[in-house]
């Protein structure tokens, strides 16, 4: 059974109504259709450059994931070029990552020291998996690809 897409309110809340039984499975796909360049700027490029040059590290593993737009496992000039191409609207999206990424809060909290490595090693790790029969509130962290300062809303 296909369910029509549901949008969240301004606080990220949503509600779904559909039959749930012991053998009923649903996939819940999270996505945000926003322009790739929205929310990223030259400030992000400066922060990534400073990280690469070891002047100042990015503040969190989420920021590292956001900045590593080619998912190579490290930040490099290739990430800077890809982000620049999106900012200048030469490219309309990133080749290796979606514009917005979603991680399960519990997964993020369980990997305080190795979140970046865990996601690079297994790109499906941390993806929200939701048991709809037991779900109450679903806690998800969303971050924008290319947004190293995590300012995109």
XYZ file of C-alpha atoms in Angstrom:
153
model
C 0.000 0.000 0.000
C 1.413 3.372 -0.984
C 0.856 6.349 1.290
C 0.958 9.888 -0.013
C 3.922 12.024 1.074
C 3.465 13.900 4.330
C 5.112 17.214 5.109
C 6.251 18.279 8.545
C 5.138 21.435 10.264
C 7.625 24.223 11.031
C 8.826 22.296 14.112
C 9.461 19.066 12.203
C 6.384 17.265 13.561
C 4.196 15.052 11.417
C 1.479 12.445 11.821
C 0.623 9.381 9.760
C -2.531 7.302 9.916
C -2.546 3.844 8.363
C -3.163 0.230 9.379
C -0.444 -1.443 11.416
C -0.476 -5.178 11.995
C 2.066 -7.804 13.056
C 3.027 -8.588 9.447
C 2.685 -5.078 8.029
C 5.911 -3.406 6.939
C 6.353 0.165 5.798
C 9.437 2.053 4.683
C 9.603 5.592 5.940
C 11.810 7.656 3.626
C 12.983 11.025 4.859
C 13.905 13.700 2.374
C 14.011 17.414 1.988
C 13.779 18.837 -1.488
C 15.768 22.026 -1.182
C 18.277 23.451 -3.614
C 21.780 22.110 -3.036
C 23.180 25.636 -2.706
C 20.622 26.704 -0.097
C 22.275 27.127 3.285
C 25.894 26.825 2.168
C 28.269 29.709 1.623
C 31.884 30.743 1.325
C 32.058 30.625 5.138
C 31.668 26.849 4.862
C 34.542 26.781 2.354
C 36.731 28.822 4.720
C 36.000 26.488 7.633
C 36.735 23.378 5.549
C 39.958 24.934 4.254
C 41.019 25.744 7.835
C 40.294 22.133 8.820
C 42.306 20.713 5.900
C 45.239 23.005 6.758
C 44.969 21.952 10.443
C 44.422 25.521 11.584
C 41.065 24.800 13.230
C 39.166 21.520 13.293
C 35.519 21.357 12.383
C 33.431 21.339 15.562
C 31.784 17.915 15.323
C 31.538 14.613 13.436
C 28.281 15.884 11.904
C 30.186 18.877 10.490
C 32.797 16.473 9.067
C 30.051 14.415 7.421
C 28.451 17.556 6.018
C 31.781 18.757 4.588
C 32.848 15.411 3.063
C 30.548 15.738 0.052
C 32.332 13.062 -1.960
C 32.306 10.594 0.975
C 35.999 9.803 0.526
C 36.573 9.461 4.261
C 38.665 12.622 4.515
C 38.323 16.276 3.611
C 40.277 17.457 0.598
C 40.400 19.979 -2.215
C 37.937 17.756 -4.081
C 35.280 18.555 -1.452
C 36.074 22.277 -1.730
C 35.732 22.125 -5.529
C 32.407 20.250 -5.350
C 30.980 22.716 -2.820
C 32.238 25.697 -4.827
C 30.595 24.316 -7.978
C 27.267 24.044 -6.111
C 27.555 27.536 -4.562
C 28.245 28.986 -8.029
C 25.358 26.894 -9.388
C 27.591 25.156 -11.929
C 26.237 21.907 -10.468
C 22.663 21.645 -9.224
C 23.435 18.889 -6.712
C 26.275 16.913 -5.169
C 27.260 13.754 -7.058
C 27.847 11.466 -4.044
C 25.442 12.627 -1.343
C 21.859 13.870 -1.057
C 21.296 17.552 -0.295
C 20.017 16.668 3.182
C 21.049 13.719 5.350
C 19.199 12.149 8.270
C 20.644 10.177 11.175
C 19.022 8.458 14.125
C 19.777 10.405 17.312
C 20.365 7.182 19.267
C 22.987 6.074 16.713
C 24.721 9.454 16.922
C 24.736 9.312 20.724
C 26.095 5.734 20.679
C 29.110 6.817 18.582
C 30.479 9.951 20.278
C 34.085 9.231 19.270
C 33.720 7.417 15.953
C 30.552 8.699 14.258
C 32.362 9.935 11.147
C 34.260 6.666 10.727
C 31.142 4.560 11.362
C 29.209 6.345 8.608
C 32.101 6.299 6.116
C 32.641 2.553 6.667
C 28.930 1.760 6.333
C 26.878 4.473 4.580
C 23.632 2.858 5.777
C 24.693 2.974 9.423
C 22.760 5.492 11.418
C 19.872 5.682 8.971
C 16.649 5.937 10.916
C 14.985 2.530 11.318
C 11.597 2.887 12.874
C 9.370 0.189 14.314
C 5.968 1.754 13.769
C 4.299 -0.580 16.254
C 6.549 0.695 19.043
C 7.323 4.202 17.808
C 6.512 7.172 19.923
C 8.539 10.227 19.085
C 11.079 9.673 16.340
C 14.288 11.587 17.018
C 16.373 12.422 13.968
C 19.293 14.743 13.256
C 19.193 16.409 9.845
C 22.209 18.077 8.282
C 22.853 19.751 4.954
C 25.604 18.499 2.656
C 28.301 21.131 2.266
C 27.191 23.013 5.390
C 30.340 22.739 7.520
C 29.150 25.358 10.009
C 25.791 23.570 10.395
C 23.847 26.793 9.921
C 21.346 25.590 7.288
C 17.738 25.440 8.437
